[in-house]
Short mmCIF file of C-alpha atoms in Angstrom, two decimals:
data_model
loop_
_atom_site.label_atom_id
_atom_site.label_comp_id
_atom_site.label_asym_id
_atom_site.label_seq_id
_atom_site.Cartn_x
_atom_site.Cartn_y
_atom_site.Cartn_z
CA ALA A 474 102.05 51.61 54.27
CA LEU A 475 98.79 53.23 53.18
CA HIS A 476 96.97 52.18 56.36
CA LYS A 477 99.89 53.30 58.53
CA ALA A 478 99.84 56.73 56.89
CA ARG A 479 96.05 57.03 57.25
CA LEU A 480 96.14 56.24 60.96
CA SER A 481 99.18 58.46 61.57
CA GLN A 482 97.26 61.45 60.24
CA LEU A 483 94.49 60.84 62.76
CA ILE A 484 96.60 60.45 65.92
CA PRO A 485 99.21 63.25 65.95
CA HIS A 486 97.84 64.46 69.31
CA MET A 487 98.91 61.19 70.96
CA SER A 488 102.33 60.58 72.49
CA ASP A 489 105.06 58.78 70.55
CA ALA A 490 104.58 55.71 72.75
CA GLU A 491 100.81 55.68 72.13
CA GLN A 492 101.35 56.07 68.39
CA GLY A 493 103.85 53.21 68.52
CA ASP A 494 101.29 50.98 70.24
CA ILE A 495 98.73 51.80 67.54
CA ARG A 496 101.25 51.02 64.79
CA MET A 497 102.03 47.71 66.52
CA ALA A 498 98.29 46.92 66.72
CA LEU A 499 98.02 47.61 62.99
CA GLU A 500 100.86 45.16 62.34
CA VAL A 501 99.26 42.52 64.58
CA ALA A 502 95.89 42.97 62.84
CA THR A 503 97.50 42.82 59.40
CA VAL A 504 99.27 39.53 60.15
CA ALA A 505 96.34 38.01 62.06
CA HIS A 506 93.93 38.67 59.18
CA LEU A 507 96.34 38.08 56.30
CA GLY A 508 94.45 37.06 53.20
CA GLN A 509 91.02 37.36 54.83
CA ARG A 510 88.35 39.15 52.83
CA ARG A 511 84.97 40.69 53.55
CA ASP A 512 82.16 39.73 51.23
CA GLY A 513 84.71 37.95 49.05
CA SER A 514 86.41 41.09 47.77
CA ASP A 515 87.63 43.75 50.20
CA LEU A 516 90.56 42.85 52.44
CA TRP A 517 89.51 42.43 56.08
CA ILE A 518 92.25 44.80 57.26
CA ASN A 519 90.53 47.62 55.36
CA HIS A 520 87.46 47.16 57.57
CA LEU A 521 89.59 47.20 60.73
CA VAL A 522 91.40 50.38 59.70
CA GLN A 523 88.06 52.00 58.86
CA VAL A 524 86.70 51.20 62.33
CA ALA A 525 89.90 52.43 64.03
CA SER A 526 89.81 55.61 61.93
CA ILE A 527 86.22 56.35 62.96
CA ILE A 528 87.27 55.98 66.58
CA ALA A 529 90.46 58.05 66.15
CA VAL A 530 88.58 60.98 64.59
CA LYS A 531 86.95 61.61 67.95
CA LYS A 532 89.98 63.02 69.73
CA THR A 533 88.56 62.19 73.18
CA ASN A 534 88.97 58.46 72.44
CA GLY A 535 92.34 57.30 73.72
CA PRO A 536 94.82 54.91 72.17
CA ALA A 537 93.21 51.84 73.74
CA ALA A 538 89.99 52.56 71.84
CA VAL A 539 91.87 52.90 68.54
CA ILE A 540 93.78 49.68 69.28
CA ALA A 541 90.48 47.93 70.04
CA GLY A 542 89.16 49.13 66.70
CA LEU A 543 92.05 47.40 64.97
CA LEU A 544 91.82 44.21 67.03
CA HIS A 545 88.11 43.75 67.65
CA ASP A 546 87.83 40.73 65.33
CA LEU A 547 90.83 38.77 66.62
CA ARG A 548 88.77 36.34 68.68
CA GLU A 549 86.40 35.43 65.87
CA ARG A 550 88.72 35.51 62.88
CA SER A 551 92.24 34.52 63.96
CA VAL A 552 94.22 32.22 66.24
CA LEU A 553 94.93 35.11 68.61
CA SER A 554 92.82 35.68 71.71
CA ASP A 555 91.79 38.50 73.98
CA GLU A 556 94.62 37.41 76.29
CA HIS A 557 97.09 38.25 73.54
CA VAL A 558 95.59 41.76 73.43
CA LYS A 559 96.04 42.08 77.19
CA LEU A 560 99.63 40.88 77.05
CA LEU A 561 100.60 43.17 74.18
CA PHE A 562 98.49 46.28 74.82
CA GLY A 563 97.31 46.28 78.42
CA ASP A 564 94.09 46.13 80.40
CA GLU A 565 92.19 49.00 78.80
CA ALA A 566 92.49 47.64 75.25
CA TYR A 567 91.79 44.14 76.58
CA GLN A 568 88.57 45.31 78.25
CA ALA A 569 87.37 47.09 75.11
CA VAL A 570 87.99 44.02 72.96
CA SER A 571 86.92 41.27 75.37
CA GLN A 572 83.68 42.86 76.53
CA GLY A 573 82.58 43.77 73.03
CA GLN A 574 82.13 47.33 74.24
CA LEU A 575 83.82 48.62 71.10
CA ARG A 576 81.03 47.63 68.76
CA PHE A 577 78.25 49.34 70.64
CA ASP A 578 79.64 52.09 72.84
CA PHE A 579 82.35 53.49 70.61
CA ILE A 580 80.82 52.94 67.18
CA VAL A 581 77.04 52.91 67.34
CA LYS A 582 76.46 55.47 70.10
CA CYS A 583 79.29 57.86 69.16
CA HIS A 584 79.15 57.66 65.40
CA GLY A 585 76.03 55.81 64.31
CA VAL A 586 78.08 53.31 62.31
CA VAL A 587 77.60 49.57 62.65
CA PRO A 588 81.00 47.87 62.17
CA HIS A 589 79.74 44.62 60.59
#
């Protein structure tokens, strides 16, 4: 609930449908990374929400970028694939996740933050 509230505060300018897609991506990420931890302590979902929040702060980034922030570790850390992203969230989110463009274009260039 805390992550949902945090993201909701950052995306009020998006349509209801776009906000719904972001909430669904949060649910997918939460289930896909259930019990996973970073550095043995912090829950992995906290990292994903942090990345998505950094992206959402820049209002010119659309919902696909925020979704990619939440789902960028699916391939490496879960049984889900990029194809699942495409099926659930469409081509734009799929491209951002599958090409790894999220890590460098959205995070490093726009915000100077390295996600991992």
